[in-house]
PDB file of C-alpha atoms in Angstrom:
ATOM      1  CA  MET U1048      19.108 -42.094  31.761  1.00  0.00           C
ATOM      2  CA  GLY U1049      16.131 -41.599  29.932  1.00  0.00           C
ATOM      3  CA  TRP U1050      14.540 -39.243  32.543  1.00  0.00           C
ATOM      4  CA  GLY U1051      17.354 -37.251  32.940  1.00  0.00           C
ATOM      5  CA  ARG U1052      17.634 -36.702  29.019  1.00  0.00           C
ATOM      6  CA  VAL U1053      15.011 -35.456  29.429  1.00  0.00           C
ATOM      7  CA  GLY U1054      14.523 -33.427  32.308  1.00  0.00           C
ATOM      8  CA  SER U1055      18.020 -31.765  30.259  1.00  0.00           C
ATOM      9  CA  LYS U1056      15.746 -30.830  27.130  1.00  0.00           C
ATOM     10  CA  PHE U1057      13.016 -29.777  28.734  1.00  0.00           C
ATOM     11  CA  LEU U1058      15.119 -27.696  31.182  1.00  0.00           C
ATOM     12  CA  GLU U1059      17.284 -26.164  28.207  1.00  0.00           C
ATOM     13  CA  THR U1060      13.491 -25.034  26.163  1.00  0.00           C
ATOM     14  CA  TRP U1061      12.783 -22.533  29.371  1.00  0.00           C
ATOM     15  CA  ILE U1062      16.191 -21.034  29.203  1.00  0.00           C
ATOM     16  CA  LEU U1063      15.692 -20.308  26.427  1.00  0.00           C
ATOM     17  CA  THR U1064      12.471 -19.230  25.793  1.00  0.00           C
ATOM     18  CA  VAL U1065      13.143 -17.250  29.361  1.00  0.00           C
ATOM     19  CA  LEU U1066      16.333 -15.600  27.401  1.00  0.00           C
ATOM     20  CA  LEU U1067      13.647 -15.162  24.521  1.00  0.00           C
ATOM     21  CA  ILE U1068      11.360 -12.795  26.056  1.00  0.00           C
ATOM     22  CA  ALA U1069      14.249 -11.077  27.951  1.00  0.00           C
ATOM     23  CA  THR U1070      15.708  -9.969  24.946  1.00  0.00           C
ATOM     24  CA  ALA U1071      11.820  -9.476  23.600  1.00  0.00           C
ATOM     25  CA  ALA U1072      12.055  -6.586  26.211  1.00  0.00           C
ATOM     26  CA  ALA U1073      16.411  -5.508  25.770  1.00  0.00           C
ATOM     27  CA  HIS U1074      15.368  -4.813  21.807  1.00  0.00           C
ATOM     28  CA  GLY U1075      12.188  -2.776  22.898  1.00  0.00           C
ATOM     29  CA  SER U1076      14.035  -0.427  25.858  1.00  0.00           C
ATOM     30  CA  ASN U1077      16.747  -0.484  23.599  1.00  0.00           C
ATOM     31  CA  ASN U1078      15.302   0.152  19.580  1.00  0.00           C
ATOM     32  CA  GLY U1079      11.807   0.595  20.448  1.00  0.00           C
ATOM     33  CA  ALA U1080      13.056   3.549  22.358  1.00  0.00           C
ATOM     34  CA  PHE U1081      15.592   4.701  19.451  1.00  0.00           C
ATOM     35  CA  LEU U1082      13.291   5.222  17.362  1.00  0.00           C
ATOM     36  CA  PHE U1083      10.775   7.311  20.303  1.00  0.00           C
ATOM     37  CA  SER U1084      14.015   9.681  19.947  1.00  0.00           C
ATOM     38  CA  MET U1085      14.122   9.789  16.874  1.00  0.00           C
ATOM     39  CA  LEU U1086       9.961  10.238  16.149  1.00  0.00           C
ATOM     40  CA  LYS U1087      10.348  12.677  19.045  1.00  0.00           C
ATOM     41  CA  ALA U1088      12.853  15.079  18.059  1.00  0.00           C
ATOM     42  CA  GLY U1089      10.388  15.726  15.324  1.00  0.00           C
ATOM     43  CA  LEU U1090       7.488  16.239  17.721  1.00  0.00           C
ATOM     44  CA  GLY U1091       9.581  18.017  20.579  1.00  0.00           C
ATOM     45  CA  GLY U1092       8.661  17.282  24.304  1.00  0.00           C
ATOM     46  CA  LYS U1093       6.804  14.989  25.865  1.00  0.00           C
ATOM     47  CA  ASP U1094       4.109  12.706  24.442  1.00  0.00           C
ATOM     48  CA  ARG U1095       1.878   9.802  25.775  1.00  0.00           C
ATOM     49  CA  THR U1096       0.585   9.473  22.531  1.00  0.00           C
ATOM     50  CA  LEU U1097       3.713   9.060  20.398  1.00  0.00           C
ATOM     51  CA  ALA U1098       4.293   6.521  22.933  1.00  0.00           C
ATOM     52  CA  LEU U1099       1.298   4.290  22.324  1.00  0.00           C
ATOM     53  CA  VAL U1100       0.895   4.326  18.546  1.00  0.00           C
ATOM     54  CA  ILE U1101       5.066   2.830  18.662  1.00  0.00           C
ATOM     55  CA  VAL U1102       3.377   0.038  20.516  1.00  0.00           C
ATOM     56  CA  LEU U1103       0.709  -0.711  19.022  1.00  0.00           C
ATOM     57  CA  GLY U1104       2.972  -0.733  15.434  1.00  0.00           C
ATOM     58  CA  ALA U1105       4.749  -2.960  17.430  1.00  0.00           C
ATOM     59  CA  VAL U1106       2.007  -5.551  18.487  1.00  0.00           C
ATOM     60  CA  ALA U1107       0.508  -5.401  14.972  1.00  0.00           C
ATOM     61  CA  GLY U1108       3.840  -5.681  13.169  1.00  0.00           C
ATOM     62  CA  THR U1109       5.043  -9.029  15.426  1.00  0.00           C
ATOM     63  CA  VAL U1110       1.623 -10.873  15.151  1.00  0.00           C
ATOM     64  CA  LEU U1111       0.848  -9.942  11.417  1.00  0.00           C
ATOM     65  CA  GLU U1112       4.258  -9.824   9.853  1.00  0.00           C
ATOM     66  CA  GLY U1113       6.328 -11.387  12.163  1.00  0.00           C
ATOM     67  CA  TRP U1114       5.984 -15.347  10.925  1.00  0.00           C
ATOM     68  CA  LYS U1115       7.367 -14.469   7.832  1.00  0.00           C
ATOM     69  CA  MET U1116      10.543 -14.777   9.257  1.00  0.00           C
ATOM     70  CA  ASN U1117      12.720 -17.873  10.402  1.00  0.00           C
ATOM     71  CA  TYR U1118      16.271 -18.553  11.768  1.00  0.00           C
ATOM     72  CA  ALA U1119      16.870 -21.541   9.378  1.00  0.00           C
ATOM     73  CA  VAL U1120      16.494 -19.342   6.856  1.00  0.00           C
ATOM     74  CA  ILE U1121      19.248 -17.101   7.228  1.00  0.00           C
ATOM     75  CA  LEU U1122      21.357 -20.167   9.243  1.00  0.00           C
ATOM     76  CA  GLY U1123      20.828 -22.486   6.435  1.00  0.00           C
ATOM     77  CA  GLY U1124      19.457 -25.072   8.774  1.00  0.00           C
ATOM     78  CA  TYR U1125      18.547 -25.851  12.239  1.00  0.00           C
ATOM     79  CA  ILE U1126      20.637 -25.979  15.491  1.00  0.00           C
ATOM     80  CA  GLU U1127      20.129 -27.667  19.411  1.00  0.00           C
ATOM     81  CA  PRO U1128      18.690 -24.911  21.692  1.00  0.00           C
ATOM     82  CA  GLU U1129      21.331 -25.184  23.304  1.00  0.00           C
ATOM     83  CA  ARG U1130      23.444 -23.294  20.477  1.00  0.00           C
ATOM     84  CA  LEU U1131      20.339 -21.277  20.035  1.00  0.00           C
ATOM     85  CA  ALA U1132      20.596 -20.168  24.075  1.00  0.00           C
ATOM     86  CA  ILE U1133      24.075 -18.943  23.293  1.00  0.00           C
ATOM     87  CA  ALA U1134      23.444 -16.506  20.615  1.00  0.00           C
ATOM     88  CA  VAL U1135      19.921 -15.276  22.370  1.00  0.00           C
ATOM     89  CA  ALA U1136      22.281 -14.923  25.868  1.00  0.00           C
ATOM     90  CA  ILE U1137      24.932 -12.454  24.129  1.00  0.00           C
ATOM     91  CA  THR U1138      21.632 -10.885  22.068  1.00  0.00           C
ATOM     92  CA  PHE U1139      20.078  -9.458  25.530  1.00  0.00           C
ATOM     93  CA  SER U1140      23.145  -9.052  27.321  1.00  0.00           C
ATOM     94  CA  ALA U1141      24.623  -6.507  25.032  1.00  0.00           C
ATOM     95  CA  MET U1142      21.049  -4.748  24.286  1.00  0.00           C
ATOM     96  CA  ALA U1143      20.530  -4.204  28.130  1.00  0.00           C
ATOM     97  CA  ALA U1144      23.819  -3.446  28.205  1.00  0.00           C
ATOM     98  CA  GLY U1145      23.981  -0.416  25.590  1.00  0.00           C
ATOM     99  CA  SER U1146      20.873   0.592  27.778  1.00  0.00           C
ATOM    100  CA  ILE U1147      21.718   1.077  30.575  1.00  0.00           C
ATOM    101  CA  LEU U1148      24.651   2.800  28.797  1.00  0.00           C
ATOM    102  CA  SER U1149      22.486   4.530  26.617  1.00  0.00           C
ATOM    103  CA  GLN U1150      23.856   3.059  23.738  1.00  0.00           C
ATOM    104  CA  PRO U1151      22.218   1.916  20.996  1.00  0.00           C
ATOM    105  CA  ILE U1152      22.642  -1.433  19.737  1.00  0.00           C
ATOM    106  CA  SER U1153      22.508  -2.482  16.323  1.00  0.00           C
ATOM    107  CA  TYR U1154      20.557  -5.756  17.296  1.00  0.00           C
ATOM    108  CA  SER U1155      19.695  -7.524  13.570  1.00  0.00           C
ATOM    109  CA  HIS U1156      24.088  -8.010  13.536  1.00  0.00           C
ATOM    110  CA  VAL U1157      24.458  -9.095  16.796  1.00  0.00           C
ATOM    111  CA  LEU U1158      21.640 -11.488  17.067  1.00  0.00           C
ATOM    112  CA  THR U1159      22.312 -12.927  13.087  1.00  0.00           C
ATOM    113  CA  LEU U1160      26.224 -12.790  14.148  1.00  0.00           C
ATOM    114  CA  SER U1161      25.918 -14.816  16.977  1.00  0.00           C
ATOM    115  CA  LEU U1162      24.132 -17.457  15.615  1.00  0.00           C
ATOM    116  CA  ILE U1163      25.816 -17.698  12.804  1.00  0.00           C
ATOM    117  CA  GLY U1164      28.770 -18.113  15.353  1.00  0.00           C
ATOM    118  CA  ALA U1165      26.547 -21.134  17.399  1.00  0.00           C
ATOM    119  CA  ALA U1166      25.825 -22.592  13.407  1.00  0.00           C
ATOM    120  CA  THR U1167      29.511 -22.537  12.074  1.00  0.00           C
ATOM    121  CA  ALA U1168      30.847 -24.129  15.589  1.00  0.00           C
ATOM    122  CA  HIS U1169      28.012 -27.259  14.961  1.00  0.00           C
ATOM    123  CA  ASN U1170      29.071 -27.387  11.056  1.00  0.00           C
ATOM    124  CA  VAL U1171      25.663 -25.803   9.932  1.00  0.00           C
ATOM    125  CA  TYR U1172      26.939 -23.013   7.734  1.00  0.00           C
ATOM    126  CA  PRO U1173      24.697 -19.876   6.269  1.00  0.00           C
ATOM    127  CA  ALA U1174      24.316 -20.452   1.456  1.00  0.00           C
ATOM    128  CA  PRO U1175      26.113 -18.022  -0.240  1.00  0.00           C
ATOM    129  CA  THR U1176      22.835 -16.407  -1.472  1.00  0.00           C
ATOM    130  CA  THR U1177      22.201 -15.570   2.829  1.00  0.00           C
ATOM    131  CA  VAL U1178      25.579 -13.886   3.066  1.00  0.00           C
ATOM    132  CA  LEU U1179      24.405 -11.947  -0.616  1.00  0.00           C
ATOM    133  CA  LEU U1180      21.271 -10.808   1.259  1.00  0.00           C
ATOM    134  CA  LEU U1181      22.725  -9.536   4.440  1.00  0.00           C
ATOM    135  CA  GLY U1182      25.763  -8.042   2.575  1.00  0.00           C
ATOM    136  CA  LEU U1183      23.170  -6.378   0.582  1.00  0.00           C
ATOM    137  CA  ALA U1184      20.727  -5.051   3.173  1.00  0.00           C
ATOM    138  CA  TRP U1185      23.485  -4.264   5.959  1.00  0.00           C
ATOM    139  CA  VAL U1186      25.328  -2.133   3.431  1.00  0.00           C
ATOM    140  CA  GLY U1187      22.889  -2.060   0.069  1.00  0.00           C
ATOM    141  CA  GLY U1188      20.693  -0.770   2.223  1.00  0.00           C
ATOM    142  CA  LEU U1189      22.268   2.124   4.172  1.00  0.00           C
ATOM    143  CA  PHE U1190      22.268   4.266   0.681  1.00  0.00           C
ATOM    144  CA  MET U1191      18.432   3.052  -0.316  1.00  0.00           C
ATOM    145  CA  SER U1192      17.192   4.366   2.516  1.00  0.00           C
ATOM    146  CA  GLY U1193      19.273   7.792   2.753  1.00  0.00           C
ATOM    147  CA  LEU U1194      18.408   8.221  -1.305  1.00  0.00           C
ATOM    148  CA  LEU U1195      14.839   7.521  -0.549  1.00  0.00           C
ATOM    149  CA  ALA U1196      14.647   9.211   2.337  1.00  0.00           C
ATOM    150  CA  THR U1197      16.628  12.710   0.471  1.00  0.00           C
ATOM    151  CA  LEU U1198      13.777  11.784  -2.509  1.00  0.00           C
ATOM    152  CA  LEU U1199      10.602  12.051  -0.216  1.00  0.00           C
ATOM    153  CA  HIS U1200      12.491  14.836   1.628  1.00  0.00           C
ATOM    154  CA  SER U1201      12.317  16.983  -1.138  1.00  0.00           C
ATOM    155  CA  ILE U1202       8.991  16.037  -2.517  1.00  0.00           C
ATOM    156  CA  GLY U1203       7.439  16.271   0.816  1.00  0.00           C
ATOM    157  CA  ARG U1204       9.290  19.635   1.036  1.00  0.00           C
ATOM    158  CA  ARG U1205       7.327  21.068  -1.631  1.00  0.00           C
ATOM    159  CA  LEU U1206       4.310  20.442  -0.702  1.00  0.00           C
ATOM    160  CA  PHE U1207       4.146  21.131   3.226  1.00  0.00           C
ATOM    161  CA  SER U1208       5.676  24.745   1.278  1.00  0.00           C
ATOM    162  CA  ARG U1209       2.196  25.352   0.235  1.00  0.00           C
ATOM    163  CA  LEU U1210       0.785  24.932   4.004  1.00  0.00           C
ATOM    164  CA  ASP U1211       0.406  27.928   6.207  1.00  0.00           C
ATOM    165  CA  LEU U1212       1.621  27.538   9.858  1.00  0.00           C
ATOM    166  CA  LEU U1213      -1.399  25.885  11.458  1.00  0.00           C
ATOM    167  CA  SER U1214      -2.278  23.726   9.049  1.00  0.00           C
ATOM    168  CA  LEU U1215       1.940  22.258   8.390  1.00  0.00           C
ATOM    169  CA  ASP U1216       1.845  21.856  12.205  1.00  0.00           C
ATOM    170  CA  ALA U1217      -1.410  19.685  12.283  1.00  0.00           C
ATOM    171  CA  VAL U1218      -0.150  17.356   8.957  1.00  0.00           C
ATOM    172  CA  ASN U1219       3.727  17.514  10.647  1.00  0.00           C
ATOM    173  CA  ARG U1220       1.852  15.689  14.152  1.00  0.00           C
ATOM    174  CA  ALA U1221      -0.220  13.453  11.979  1.00  0.00           C
ATOM    175  CA  SER U1222       2.739  11.638   9.324  1.00  0.00           C
ATOM    176  CA  LEU U1223       4.829  11.537  12.599  1.00  0.00           C
ATOM    177  CA  TYR U1224       1.895   9.308  14.619  1.00  0.00           C
ATOM    178  CA  ALA U1225       1.565   7.749  11.332  1.00  0.00           C
ATOM    179  CA  ILE U1226       5.945   7.543  10.180  1.00  0.00           C
ATOM    180  CA  GLY U1227       5.808   6.363  14.582  1.00  0.00           C
ATOM    181  CA  VAL U1228       2.909   2.928  14.091  1.00  0.00           C
ATOM    182  CA  SER U1229       4.732   2.253  10.339  1.00  0.00           C
ATOM    183  CA  MET U1230       8.397   2.131  11.507  1.00  0.00           C
ATOM    184  CA  SER U1231       7.588   0.367  15.018  1.00  0.00           C
ATOM    185  CA  TYR U1232       5.320  -1.972  12.598  1.00  0.00           C
ATOM    186  CA  SER U1233       8.701  -2.420  10.666  1.00  0.00           C
ATOM    187  CA  ILE U1234      10.866  -3.008  13.276  1.00  0.00           C
ATOM    188  CA  ALA U1235       8.803  -5.486  14.992  1.00  0.00           C
ATOM    189  CA  ALA U1236       7.583  -7.686  12.319  1.00  0.00           C
ATOM    190  CA  ASN U1237      11.179  -8.411  11.503  1.00  0.00           C
ATOM    191  CA  ASN U1238      13.675  -8.400  14.550  1.00  0.00           C
ATOM    192  CA  ILE U1239      10.776  -9.660  16.623  1.00  0.00           C
ATOM    193  CA  GLY U1240       9.791 -11.871  14.343  1.00  0.00           C
ATOM    194  CA  VAL U1241      13.604 -13.585  13.870  1.00  0.00           C
ATOM    195  CA  ILE U1242      13.669 -14.618  17.596  1.00  0.00           C
ATOM    196  CA  SER U1243       9.802 -15.878  17.630  1.00  0.00           C
ATOM    197  CA  SER U1244      11.232 -18.081  15.464  1.00  0.00           C
ATOM    198  CA  LEU U1245      13.322 -19.570  17.901  1.00  0.00           C
ATOM    199  CA  MET U1246      10.207 -19.727  20.122  1.00  0.00           C
ATOM    200  CA  PRO U1247      10.161 -23.780  21.555  1.00  0.00           C
ATOM    201  CA  LEU U1248       6.971 -23.731  23.260  1.00  0.00           C
ATOM    202  CA  ALA U1249       4.231 -21.993  21.432  1.00  0.00           C
ATOM    203  CA  GLY U1250       4.235 -21.294  17.418  1.00  0.00           C
ATOM    204  CA  TRP U1251       1.948 -18.547  15.905  1.00  0.00           C
ATOM    205  CA  PRO U1252      -0.011 -16.469  17.179  1.00  0.00           C
ATOM    206  CA  LEU U1253       1.246 -17.034  20.723  1.00  0.00           C
ATOM    207  CA  SER U1254       4.183 -16.616  20.561  1.00  0.00           C
ATOM    208  CA  HIS U1255       4.083 -13.288  18.794  1.00  0.00           C
ATOM    209  CA  LEU U1256       1.827 -12.079  21.158  1.00  0.00           C
ATOM    210  CA  LEU U1257       3.847 -13.197  24.453  1.00  0.00           C
ATOM    211  CA  LEU U1258       7.195 -11.603  22.906  1.00  0.00           C
ATOM    212  CA  SER U1259       5.486  -8.540  21.919  1.00  0.00           C
ATOM    213  CA  ALA U1260       4.465  -8.261  25.031  1.00  0.00           C
ATOM    214  CA  ALA U1261       8.147  -7.959  26.695  1.00  0.00           C
ATOM    215  CA  TRP U1262       8.240  -5.774  23.855  1.00  0.00           C
ATOM    216  CA  THR U1263       6.023  -2.921  25.011  1.00  0.00           C
ATOM    217  CA  LEU U1264       7.214  -4.049  28.816  1.00  0.00           C
ATOM    218  CA  GLY U1265      10.673  -3.252  27.678  1.00  0.00           C
ATOM    219  CA  PHE U1266       9.738  -0.114  25.784  1.00  0.00           C
ATOM    220  CA  LEU U1267       7.564   1.531  28.212  1.00  0.00           C
ATOM    221  CA  THR U1268       9.418   1.031  31.772  1.00  0.00           C
ATOM    222  CA  LEU U1269      13.827   0.656  30.707  1.00  0.00           C
ATOM    223  CA  GLY U1270      14.064   2.510  27.670  1.00  0.00           C
ATOM    224  CA  ARG U1271      13.419   6.069  29.173  1.00  0.00           C
ATOM    225  CA  SER U1272      17.098   6.371  29.836  1.00  0.00           C
ATOM    226  CA  ILE U1273      18.215   6.223  25.674  1.00  0.00           C
ATOM    227  CA  ARG U1274      14.909   8.315  24.626  1.00  0.00           C
ATOM    228  CA  ASP U1275      16.991  11.559  23.931  1.00  0.00           C
ATOM    229  CA  ILE U1276      20.128   9.873  22.485  1.00  0.00           C
ATOM    230  CA  LEU U1277      19.156  11.006  18.339  1.00  0.00           C
ATOM    231  CA  ALA U1278      17.820  13.611  18.887  1.00  0.00           C
ATOM    232  CA  GLU U1279      20.223  15.306  21.415  1.00  0.00           C
ATOM    233  CA  ARG U1280      23.282  13.959  20.931  1.00  0.00           C
ATOM    234  CA  VAL U1281      23.779  12.946  16.912  1.00  0.00           C
ATOM    235  CA  ILE U1282      21.399  15.156  14.736  1.00  0.00           C
ATOM    236  CA  ARG U1283      18.984  17.748  15.021  1.00  0.00           C
ATOM    237  CA  HIS U1284      16.290  17.664  12.090  1.00  0.00           C
ATOM    238  CA  SER U1285      13.166  19.299  11.007  1.00  0.00           C
ATOM    239  CA  PRO U1286       9.378  17.694  10.908  1.00  0.00           C
ATOM    240  CA  GLN U1287      10.068  16.990   7.613  1.00  0.00           C
ATOM    241  CA  GLN U1288      13.642  15.110   7.973  1.00  0.00           C
ATOM    242  CA  GLY U1289      11.835  12.909  10.646  1.00  0.00           C
ATOM    243  CA  ILE U1290       8.992  11.822   8.452  1.00  0.00           C
ATOM    244  CA  SER U1291      11.169  11.058   5.022  1.00  0.00           C
ATOM    245  CA  SER U1292      13.599   8.891   7.495  1.00  0.00           C
ATOM    246  CA  GLY U1293      11.484   7.339   9.211  1.00  0.00           C
ATOM    247  CA  LEU U1294       9.486   6.716   5.981  1.00  0.00           C
ATOM    248  CA  ALA U1295      12.670   5.270   3.579  1.00  0.00           C
ATOM    249  CA  SER U1296      13.845   3.381   6.849  1.00  0.00           C
ATOM    250  CA  SER U1297      10.008   1.446   7.341  1.00  0.00           C
ATOM    251  CA  LEU U1298       9.497   1.324   3.446  1.00  0.00           C
ATOM    252  CA  THR U1299      13.645  -0.449   3.136  1.00  0.00           C
ATOM    253  CA  MET U1300      12.546  -2.678   5.999  1.00  0.00           C
ATOM    254  CA  LEU U1301       9.848  -3.713   4.744  1.00  0.00           C
ATOM    255  CA  LEU U1302      11.538  -5.318   1.522  1.00  0.00           C
ATOM    256  CA  PHE U1303      14.057  -7.128   3.849  1.00  0.00           C
ATOM    257  CA  LEU U1304      11.356  -8.020   5.577  1.00  0.00           C
ATOM    258  CA  ASN U1305       9.459 -10.891   2.591  1.00  0.00           C
ATOM    259  CA  LEU U1306      13.120 -11.809   2.309  1.00  0.00           C
ATOM    260  CA  SER U1307      13.655 -13.408   5.855  1.00  0.00           C
ATOM    261  CA  VAL U1308      16.308 -10.926   6.394  1.00  0.00           C
ATOM    262  CA  PRO U1309      17.101  -9.753   9.685  1.00  0.00           C
ATOM    263  CA  THR U1310      17.927  -5.831   9.175  1.00  0.00           C
ATOM    264  CA  SER U1311      18.695  -2.758  11.597  1.00  0.00           C
ATOM    265  CA  LEU U1312      15.901  -0.046  11.791  1.00  0.00           C
ATOM    266  CA  THR U1313      18.919   1.727  14.032  1.00  0.00           C
ATOM    267  CA  HIS U1314      21.246   1.906  11.052  1.00  0.00           C
ATOM    268  CA  TYR U1315      18.703   2.830   8.104  1.00  0.00           C
ATOM    269  CA  LEU U1316      17.526   5.841  10.783  1.00  0.00           C
ATOM    270  CA  LEU U1317      21.006   7.483  11.033  1.00  0.00           C
ATOM    271  CA  ALA U1318      21.520   6.626   7.133  1.00  0.00           C
ATOM    272  CA  SER U1319      18.282   8.069   6.473  1.00  0.00           C
ATOM    273  CA  ALA U1320      18.851  11.438   8.670  1.00  0.00           C
ATOM    274  CA  LEU U1321      22.484  11.955   7.796  1.00  0.00           C
ATOM    275  CA  ILE U1322      22.697  11.668   4.482  1.00  0.00           C
ATOM    276  CA  SER U1323      19.432  13.845   4.621  1.00  0.00           C
ATOM    277  CA  SER U1324      21.288  16.310   6.322  1.00  0.00           C
ATOM    278  CA  MET U1325      24.382  16.062   4.744  1.00  0.00           C
ATOM    279  CA  GLY U1326      23.481  19.894   2.945  1.00  0.00           C
ATOM    280  CA  SER U1327      23.949  21.335   7.302  1.00  0.00           C
ATOM    281  CA  PRO U1328      26.445  19.033   9.147  1.00  0.00           C
ATOM    282  CA  HIS U1329      26.952  20.877  11.695  1.00  0.00           C
ATOM    283  CA  LEU U1330      23.583  19.969  13.030  1.00  0.00           C
ATOM    284  CA  ILE U1331      24.886  16.490  12.931  1.00  0.00           C
ATOM    285  CA  GLY U1332      27.158  15.203  16.589  1.00  0.00           C
ATOM    286  CA  TRP U1333      30.311  13.742  15.115  1.00  0.00           C
ATOM    287  CA  SER U1334      31.809  13.087  17.661  1.00  0.00           C
ATOM    288  CA  THR U1335      29.004  10.847  19.606  1.00  0.00           C
ATOM    289  CA  LEU U1336      27.826   9.131  15.594  1.00  0.00           C
ATOM    290  CA  TRP U1337      31.745   8.116  15.516  1.00  0.00           C
ATOM    291  CA  ARG U1338      30.972   6.448  18.540  1.00  0.00           C
ATOM    292  CA  MET U1339      28.138   5.012  18.181  1.00  0.00           C
ATOM    293  CA  VAL U1340      30.116   3.191  14.929  1.00  0.00           C
ATOM    294  CA  ALA U1341      32.428   2.161  16.726  1.00  0.00           C
ATOM    295  CA  ALA U1342      30.555  -0.239  18.903  1.00  0.00           C
ATOM    296  CA  TRP U1343      28.262  -1.515  15.909  1.00  0.00           C
ATOM    297  CA  ILE U1344      31.011  -3.137  14.075  1.00  0.00           C
ATOM    298  CA  LEU U1345      33.411  -3.785  16.994  1.00  0.00           C
ATOM    299  CA  GLY U1346      29.917  -5.670  19.369  1.00  0.00           C
ATOM    300  CA  SER U1347      28.908  -7.294  15.817  1.00  0.00           C
ATOM    301  CA  LEU U1348      32.669  -8.719  15.569  1.00  0.00           C
ATOM    302  CA  ALA U1349      32.719  -9.632  19.276  1.00  0.00           C
ATOM    303  CA  SER U1350      29.475 -11.405  19.785  1.00  0.00           C
ATOM    304  CA  LEU U1351      30.595 -13.303  16.119  1.00  0.00           C
ATOM    305  CA  LEU U1352      33.841 -14.673  17.636  1.00  0.00           C
ATOM    306  CA  LEU U1353      32.416 -15.059  20.906  1.00  0.00           C
ATOM    307  CA  SER U1354      28.898 -17.040  20.036  1.00  0.00           C
ATOM    308  CA  TYR U1355      31.500 -19.332  17.724  1.00  0.00           C
ATOM    309  CA  THR U1356      33.714 -20.093  21.097  1.00  0.00           C
ATOM    310  CA  LEU U1357      31.135 -20.682  23.539  1.00  0.00           C
ATOM    311  CA  ALA U1358      28.937 -22.791  21.211  1.00  0.00           C
ATOM    312  CA  LEU U1359      32.295 -24.842  20.552  1.00  0.00           C
ATOM    313  CA  LEU U1360      33.164 -25.799  23.855  1.00  0.00           C
ATOM    314  CA  LEU U1361      29.676 -27.469  24.167  1.00  0.00           C
ATOM    315  CA  THR U1362      31.301 -29.881  21.549  1.00  0.00           C
ATOM    316  CA  LEU U1363      33.945 -30.619  23.605  1.00  0.00           C
TER     317      LEU U1363
END
């Protein structure tokens, strides 16, 4: 009986580990590709250097600051590996489906609500302060990022107006590369940091290196179908808008990283780009935008209900 229980725990541990690695790869193919799309809109054309700086930023963010995220802080306690596996499996399925369908997925919302669903079925509830922080990050953060992007765009436009065309192109390109590093650093430290805290077999830095490698593989090999969605279907913006939106999103994510709150780069990016582009509504693909928002809301709610139901079935 004892050996059977040990074997069951061993299997649960490895299943969870494989799911976490697959989820990191799916995140790279979905959210990482969405980030590339936003920056590519400012650079134009294909750019291998941009992909390289995104990878470098993601690896650095995961290893250097991913340890700041801990799922137990979100839930208010620890839960069993099989319930964690349910939440991670739902997240992986959502991210993989989004990549196949060229639909950016709100990773932080799906993962966090799946974890909460699995935890509440086990009578582990998030603290009121955690719920407040999630609301602040997921709702207030959108306006914070958008307003900051508008301010940065206004400042940048004045600075860039003094440059000649050749200098302006060089500054735009260098700035977008820098923002690429900053944004991928922020998203990886926050999002991949969360699942790193779920890794049962190894701690920092081995788990973080392993998951950042999986993220990189997913980004470089599986994310091609989603790379054009922002630039071609949702919004067209200038390089200056891309820089301001990216910097605002990155700073907002770093703020909540230090509070151990999972946040969504896709939401912040879109909010920043939209709010800073409201003076040119004709540049926004409204039909695609509303489909994305509806998918985010429905997908997040479905992940909460599905995770709760499946975790509850384990107790029967």
